[in-house]
XYZ file of C-alpha atoms in Angstrom:
474
model
C -29.749 3.814 19.833
C -29.904 7.363 18.478
C -28.023 8.002 15.218
C -26.313 11.215 16.284
C -23.286 10.960 13.981
C -22.877 10.721 10.206
C -23.492 7.205 8.936
C -19.901 6.688 7.839
C -18.760 7.303 11.428
C -20.672 4.263 12.716
C -18.440 1.295 13.486
C -19.423 -2.196 12.385
C -20.757 -2.880 15.873
C -22.701 0.381 15.994
C -24.091 -0.027 12.491
C -25.050 -3.633 13.239
C -26.945 -2.577 16.362
C -28.763 0.162 14.428
C -29.650 -2.280 11.650
C -31.094 -4.764 14.102
C -33.030 -2.022 15.895
C -34.541 -0.894 12.602
C -33.059 2.594 12.961
C -31.233 2.379 9.648
C -31.228 0.048 6.663
C -28.405 -1.569 4.787
C -29.502 0.385 1.738
C -28.970 3.625 3.672
C -25.472 2.545 4.676
C -24.683 1.451 1.135
C -25.969 4.601 -0.547
C -23.987 6.677 1.947
C -20.834 4.661 1.222
C -21.291 5.009 -2.545
C -21.829 8.746 -2.160
C -18.551 9.043 -0.231
C -16.704 6.938 -2.790
C -17.920 9.032 -5.705
C -17.159 12.241 -3.810
C -13.767 11.332 -2.360
C -12.158 8.681 -4.497
C -11.215 10.851 -7.480
C -8.598 12.392 -5.176
C -7.647 9.150 -3.379
C -7.773 6.443 -6.103
C -8.499 3.720 -3.548
C -11.005 1.881 -5.758
C -10.195 0.267 -9.079
C -13.794 -0.924 -9.550
C -17.001 0.169 -7.825
C -19.789 -2.422 -8.019
C -22.674 -0.099 -7.227
C -25.452 -2.267 -8.661
C -24.118 -5.355 -6.903
C -23.812 -3.420 -3.648
C -27.388 -2.165 -3.766
C -28.619 -5.680 -4.559
C -26.629 -7.084 -1.624
C -28.112 -4.397 0.612
C -31.651 -5.262 -0.458
C -30.979 -8.923 0.372
C -29.620 -7.994 3.782
C -32.614 -5.786 4.568
C -34.999 -8.528 3.456
C -33.220 -11.005 5.717
C -33.502 -8.655 8.690
C -37.205 -8.197 7.943
C -37.642 -11.980 7.904
C -35.870 -12.362 11.234
C -32.776 -13.942 9.673
C -29.478 -12.960 11.303
C -26.322 -14.087 9.507
C -23.842 -12.435 11.832
C -21.942 -9.190 12.425
C -21.277 -8.359 8.766
C -24.914 -8.632 7.639
C -25.819 -5.430 5.823
C -22.314 -3.935 6.254
C -20.554 -2.543 3.161
C -16.939 -3.679 2.615
C -14.304 -3.772 -0.128
C -11.890 -6.422 -1.415
C -8.247 -6.023 -2.367
C -7.959 -6.689 -6.083
C -6.149 -9.995 -5.691
C -9.214 -11.708 -4.134
C -11.292 -13.613 -6.678
C -14.861 -12.382 -6.999
C -17.149 -14.434 -9.231
C -18.243 -12.484 -12.294
C -16.339 -9.380 -11.150
C -12.989 -8.374 -12.590
C -9.939 -9.301 -10.496
C -6.761 -7.855 -12.002
C -3.973 -7.924 -9.425
C -3.523 -4.284 -10.525
C -1.656 -5.616 -13.561
C -1.968 -5.535 -17.329
C -1.414 -9.296 -17.291
C -4.851 -9.827 -15.702
C -6.586 -6.684 -16.851
C -9.534 -8.618 -18.311
C -9.574 -11.482 -15.801
C -13.071 -12.325 -14.558
C -13.047 -15.287 -12.146
C -15.802 -17.871 -12.265
C -15.741 -18.473 -8.512
C -15.298 -16.503 -5.318
C -12.299 -16.662 -3.036
C -12.942 -18.386 0.283
C -13.038 -15.057 2.128
C -15.520 -13.574 -0.327
C -17.676 -16.701 0.027
C -17.783 -16.200 3.796
C -18.492 -12.486 3.666
C -21.279 -13.032 1.139
C -22.750 -15.880 3.180
C -22.608 -13.576 6.198
C -24.783 -10.995 4.442
C -22.041 -8.464 3.684
C -22.374 -5.822 0.974
C -19.585 -5.796 -1.622
C -18.823 -2.228 -2.723
C -16.053 -3.154 -5.140
C -12.346 -3.836 -5.550
C -9.595 -1.660 -4.110
C -6.112 -1.100 -5.434
C -2.923 -2.933 -4.607
C 0.668 -2.896 -5.718
C 1.026 -5.001 -8.874
C 0.657 -8.632 -7.745
C 1.072 -7.304 -4.187
C 4.713 -6.340 -4.792
C 5.214 -3.775 -7.588
C 4.464 -0.270 -6.385
C 3.706 2.513 -5.897
C 3.628 2.574 -9.690
C 2.219 4.966 -12.268
C 2.686 2.629 -15.257
C -0.109 0.197 -14.368
C -3.764 0.040 -15.485
C -4.824 2.085 -12.443
C -3.030 4.843 -10.514
C -1.659 4.119 -7.038
C -3.814 4.938 -4.045
C -3.003 8.157 -2.206
C -2.823 8.761 1.512
C -5.987 10.505 2.764
C -3.966 12.396 5.388
C -1.919 14.027 2.626
C -2.450 12.976 -0.977
C 1.141 13.897 -1.865
C 2.209 10.919 0.262
C 1.877 7.235 -0.431
C -0.077 4.693 1.552
C 2.421 1.922 2.021
C 1.795 -1.368 0.308
C 0.631 -3.570 -0.934
C -2.880 -3.254 0.569
C -2.790 0.378 -0.480
C -6.377 0.843 -1.620
C -7.703 -1.020 1.415
C -5.950 1.325 3.837
C -6.877 4.459 1.905
C -10.543 3.458 1.637
C -10.803 2.764 5.368
C -8.896 5.887 6.409
C -11.097 8.063 4.199
C -14.271 6.592 5.718
C -15.465 5.034 2.475
C -15.687 1.638 4.184
C -15.407 0.364 7.723
C -13.426 -2.679 6.603
C -11.484 -3.736 3.533
C -9.670 -7.018 3.072
C -5.913 -7.016 2.633
C -3.089 -9.504 2.385
C 0.271 -9.572 4.147
C 3.439 -11.308 2.924
C 6.079 -8.999 4.365
C 3.876 -6.345 5.964
C 1.264 -5.554 3.319
C -1.584 -5.177 5.825
C 0.369 -3.585 8.655
C 2.429 -1.163 6.552
C -0.531 0.558 4.877
C -2.411 0.505 8.189
C 0.565 2.262 9.786
C 0.918 4.944 7.146
C -2.829 5.588 6.854
C -3.632 5.470 10.561
C -5.942 2.456 10.591
C -6.035 -0.853 12.409
C -4.756 -3.842 10.444
C -4.665 -7.471 11.571
C -2.352 -10.105 10.136
C -3.834 -13.255 11.668
C -1.773 -16.324 12.456
C -0.557 -18.153 9.344
C -3.336 -20.620 8.502
C -6.123 -18.882 10.447
C -7.817 -17.403 7.330
C -8.040 -19.287 4.048
C -6.058 -17.932 1.098
C -7.954 -19.967 -1.481
C -8.792 -17.809 -4.466
C -6.276 -15.096 -3.547
C -3.490 -14.551 -6.081
C -0.329 -15.676 -4.246
C 2.847 -13.711 -3.740
C 4.767 -16.243 -1.621
C 2.994 -19.415 -0.588
C 4.698 -19.889 2.780
C 4.452 -16.233 3.862
C 1.027 -15.078 2.613
C -1.629 -14.120 5.159
C -5.153 -12.736 4.633
C -6.705 -10.275 7.062
C -8.771 -7.118 7.524
C -7.934 -3.430 7.652
C -10.492 -1.598 9.754
C -11.113 1.638 11.583
C -11.174 0.028 15.039
C -9.904 -3.061 16.824
C -13.480 -4.202 17.428
C -14.265 -3.939 13.712
C -11.259 -6.138 12.940
C -12.397 -8.662 15.560
C -15.948 -8.796 14.184
C -14.620 -9.326 10.667
C -12.411 -12.167 11.883
C -15.477 -13.846 13.357
C -16.818 -14.170 9.812
C -13.684 -14.943 7.787
C -11.693 -17.163 10.160
C -11.757 -20.950 10.067
C -10.447 -24.120 8.492
C -10.579 -24.624 4.739
C -9.609 -28.113 3.482
C -8.942 -26.619 0.042
C -6.127 -24.408 1.365
C -3.127 -26.661 2.127
C -1.844 -24.199 4.739
C -5.171 -23.852 6.563
C -5.093 -24.802 10.238
C -7.723 -27.283 11.395
C -8.570 -25.484 14.605
C -11.839 -24.189 16.072
C -12.679 -20.526 15.571
C -12.453 -18.643 18.883
C -14.614 -15.747 19.966
C -12.417 -12.926 18.715
C -14.410 -10.361 20.718
C -14.304 -12.263 24.001
C -11.478 -10.227 25.564
C -12.378 -6.794 24.219
C -13.108 -3.998 26.702
C -10.883 -5.480 29.408
C -7.896 -3.851 31.031
C -4.485 -5.481 30.816
C -4.163 -6.710 34.393
C -2.297 -9.990 34.589
C -0.709 -9.676 31.148
C 3.018 -9.504 30.539
C 4.149 -7.635 27.422
C 7.683 -7.755 26.049
C 8.809 -4.443 24.575
C 11.258 -5.048 21.715
C 12.917 -1.638 22.027
C 16.458 -2.837 21.390
C 15.256 -4.449 18.157
C 14.900 -1.085 16.455
C 16.545 1.624 18.528
C 19.694 1.767 16.332
C 17.827 1.480 13.021
C 18.962 4.342 10.741
C 15.398 5.006 9.600
C 14.117 5.590 13.138
C 12.768 9.072 13.856
C 12.698 10.712 17.267
C 8.927 11.140 17.126
C 8.438 7.424 16.413
C 10.660 6.563 19.376
C 8.668 8.859 21.634
C 5.345 7.445 20.448
C 6.467 3.831 20.944
C 7.817 4.570 24.427
C 4.563 6.323 25.298
C 2.578 3.307 24.064
C 4.618 1.021 26.327
C 3.979 3.330 29.278
C 0.255 3.451 28.507
C 0.015 -0.338 28.431
C 1.731 -0.472 31.810
C -0.755 2.097 33.117
C -3.557 -0.187 31.919
C -2.282 -2.963 34.166
C 0.248 -4.903 32.103
C 3.764 -5.725 33.200
C 5.930 -4.305 30.408
C 9.613 -5.144 30.212
C 12.220 -4.874 27.504
C 13.217 -8.040 25.667
C 15.969 -8.924 23.228
C 15.370 -10.137 19.681
C 17.774 -11.578 17.109
C 19.056 -8.861 14.757
C 16.456 -7.434 12.394
C 18.826 -8.073 9.482
C 18.505 -11.835 10.013
C 14.716 -11.695 9.859
C 14.813 -9.331 6.892
C 17.196 -11.448 4.823
C 15.259 -14.604 5.654
C 11.948 -13.034 4.632
C 13.279 -11.588 1.399
C 15.018 -14.751 0.195
C 11.874 -16.810 0.790
C 9.545 -14.180 -0.668
C 11.494 -13.508 -3.847
C 12.238 -17.195 -4.440
C 8.593 -18.176 -4.164
C 7.364 -15.125 -6.097
C 9.742 -15.865 -8.961
C 8.524 -19.467 -9.075
C 4.950 -18.197 -9.478
C 5.794 -15.620 -12.176
C 8.698 -17.348 -13.977
C 6.891 -18.105 -17.220
C 5.320 -14.674 -17.607
C 8.578 -12.946 -16.685
C 10.257 -14.808 -19.539
C 7.485 -14.752 -22.132
C 5.910 -11.299 -21.672
C 8.113 -9.229 -19.374
C 6.923 -5.927 -20.833
C 3.382 -6.613 -19.604
C 4.609 -5.947 -16.050
C 5.054 -2.499 -14.596
C 8.670 -1.449 -14.134
C 8.656 -1.830 -10.345
C 6.869 -5.183 -10.440
C 9.268 -6.629 -13.006
C 12.371 -5.402 -11.199
C 11.268 -6.842 -7.882
C 10.037 -10.170 -9.219
C 13.018 -10.841 -11.490
C 15.378 -10.590 -8.508
C 14.258 -14.075 -7.531
C 15.964 -15.470 -10.635
C 19.418 -15.081 -9.061
C 18.544 -16.986 -5.888
C 19.600 -20.621 -5.661
C 17.976 -23.663 -4.119
C 20.694 -23.507 -1.472
C 19.729 -19.904 -0.647
C 16.118 -20.943 -0.217
C 16.930 -23.971 1.951
C 19.222 -21.939 4.178
C 16.536 -19.277 4.588
C 13.991 -21.892 5.601
C 16.489 -23.338 8.089
C 17.069 -19.890 9.592
C 13.326 -19.360 9.655
C 12.853 -22.284 12.019
C 15.515 -20.927 14.364
C 14.028 -17.425 14.423
C 10.503 -18.744 14.920
C 11.633 -20.950 17.795
C 13.331 -17.997 19.474
C 10.187 -15.838 19.306
C 7.781 -18.541 20.438
C 9.868 -20.699 22.784
C 11.843 -17.898 24.375
C 9.964 -14.609 24.297
C 6.336 -15.739 24.083
C 6.790 -18.528 26.574
C 7.411 -15.779 29.168
C 5.215 -13.028 27.737
C 1.615 -12.928 26.558
C 2.479 -10.621 23.668
C 5.162 -8.338 22.259
C 5.039 -4.609 21.603
C 7.054 -3.990 18.451
C 7.589 -1.139 16.007
C 5.659 -1.108 12.777
C 6.856 1.849 10.721
C 9.754 3.886 12.077
C 8.622 7.100 10.411
C 5.581 8.582 8.731
C 4.702 7.900 5.087
C 7.102 9.142 2.444
C 6.001 11.492 -0.348
C 5.611 10.113 -3.856
C 8.493 12.344 -4.889
C 10.861 10.032 -2.983
C 10.241 7.241 -5.501
C 12.398 7.309 -8.608
C 12.087 5.482 -11.917
C 13.496 2.229 -10.527
C 12.103 0.050 -7.762
C 13.347 1.253 -4.409
C 13.117 -0.345 -1.010
C 11.601 2.159 1.355
C 13.119 1.863 4.783
C 11.746 1.863 8.259
C 9.229 -0.990 8.014
C 9.793 -3.723 10.620
C 6.915 -6.021 9.693
C 8.622 -8.922 7.881
C 9.870 -10.721 11.009
C 6.372 -11.842 11.903
C 5.673 -13.154 8.412
C 8.755 -15.302 8.944
C 7.371 -16.592 12.247
C 3.683 -16.579 11.243
C 2.548 -15.044 14.555
C -0.577 -12.869 14.685
C 0.290 -9.163 14.557
C -1.981 -6.148 14.943
C -1.097 -2.738 13.502
C -2.266 -0.083 15.942
C -2.248 3.718 15.498
C -0.317 5.414 18.322
C -0.163 9.078 17.327
C 0.942 11.517 14.661
C 4.165 13.007 13.431
C 4.848 16.722 13.248
C 3.725 16.601 9.608
C 0.270 15.358 10.671
C 0.775 11.838 9.306
C 0.092 8.744 11.447
C 2.516 6.715 13.551
C 1.935 3.064 14.441
C 3.030 0.072 16.523
C 2.257 -3.612 16.302
C 1.125 -6.096 18.927
C 2.436 -9.605 18.297
C 0.890 -12.643 19.954
C 1.299 -16.348 20.398
C 0.199 -18.513 17.453
C -3.608 -18.565 17.176
C -4.035 -16.232 20.154
C -5.606 -13.365 18.263
C -8.054 -12.686 21.140
C -5.236 -11.568 23.457
C -3.677 -9.426 20.727
C -7.064 -7.799 20.154
C -7.569 -7.331 23.904
C -4.343 -5.343 24.163
C -5.163 -3.303 21.084
C -8.692 -2.589 22.286
C -7.587 -1.467 25.748
C -4.937 0.843 24.318
C -7.329 2.202 21.690
C -9.990 3.013 24.298
C -7.482 4.786 26.524
C -5.771 6.869 23.842
C -8.513 7.428 21.248
C -6.261 7.877 18.210
C -8.604 5.921 15.952
C -11.396 8.419 16.592
C -9.449 10.999 14.578
C -10.069 11.017 10.833
C -8.204 12.880 8.110
C -9.657 16.181 7.010
C -10.441 16.133 3.294
C -11.904 19.093 1.389
C -14.190 16.765 -0.534
C -15.644 15.216 2.633
C -18.317 17.859 3.106
C -19.807 17.075 -0.304
C -19.623 13.337 0.274
C -20.916 13.046 3.852
């Protein structure tokens, strides 16, 4: 393999092949990544902590393992970053909050354990909304991440730093979490791939919770293949996570590079077509994506969903009830330690009753049964909207917590199905547009197959944002 492109342009698969062929070293990849971070991040604010010494030490270990003929898998020697709610032993984990500003965990989260055991190179911690809910805020210990496509615009949340770091080419993969869309929303607004695996597929042990029954852990990456390779390392049963599914880990790459012949995809067009936040360019991009999937061999037909408002209310009642239960003591004892947005969102759970929560969980079962027993019994996957417009500017956010519209991600936290955020084009303002592919429970390989086939045909993920600082950092 000839290294004919800048190192940061190599995918995980390409970098792994070059590492194993001896054409590059992990130290080279790591030094290149650190150079890009130091050159680009002052304008992006994706990282809240760069662990340069740790990264170089990890790289040396990976190179030594390669030299000794030891192969620990696809992430060996590959630099990555962790959302700052994942515990990292001996490395500060703050939740982007003053409440945990000096928190240094003694142990790693389960995902960090797996990435380290797989020979990955930890570059540092990337920003989030406060406790994965309060943002984009300017009254926290670190500034909010900015969108690399236009730094006047926000990234979506809460895996804001993860999306910004990947989009800017500082890392190939950064871990995120998703409770109501916190992987897929930032992936949509920053033009990256983002995978919310099936609930229970990836352990959440050692990840600060937002809502126990909705939280998912998954990767944001530059390509579908990179997401699949990451899943091969981080997926699997964890007896110390009560929600972890005791199922074998599939080959997440098995169905990549296939066409879509024989697949049936349900297009949920009616689910969003009357949404007031929908833009004409998002409609056109989603329709074009459906047509492209049909051209790749799939049977694509429109399907009906229950009203979005039912999913949305269900998700929010469960999320805010569970989040308030987690934060109740701190909200009462030291409310001023929270940022304004974080406090306002979390305190809303105080007005919800046990009856509200029970009714939401009852509705959740009905909605989940409809998606799985009705739609996905007749279709291999669903094509659904992700964001209905491009990312808003920071100027749209006032002093009080607002709910930005046009995100249709929460329904699949309610159901727990795997969902892949997939770039599908750009708005007239040059900012990304996105869709999501939703699959049957624990059928991530088919979701990734569809995403990979579309990605190869359209090539949107080969386009990176143009940043003035990039020339100095390359």
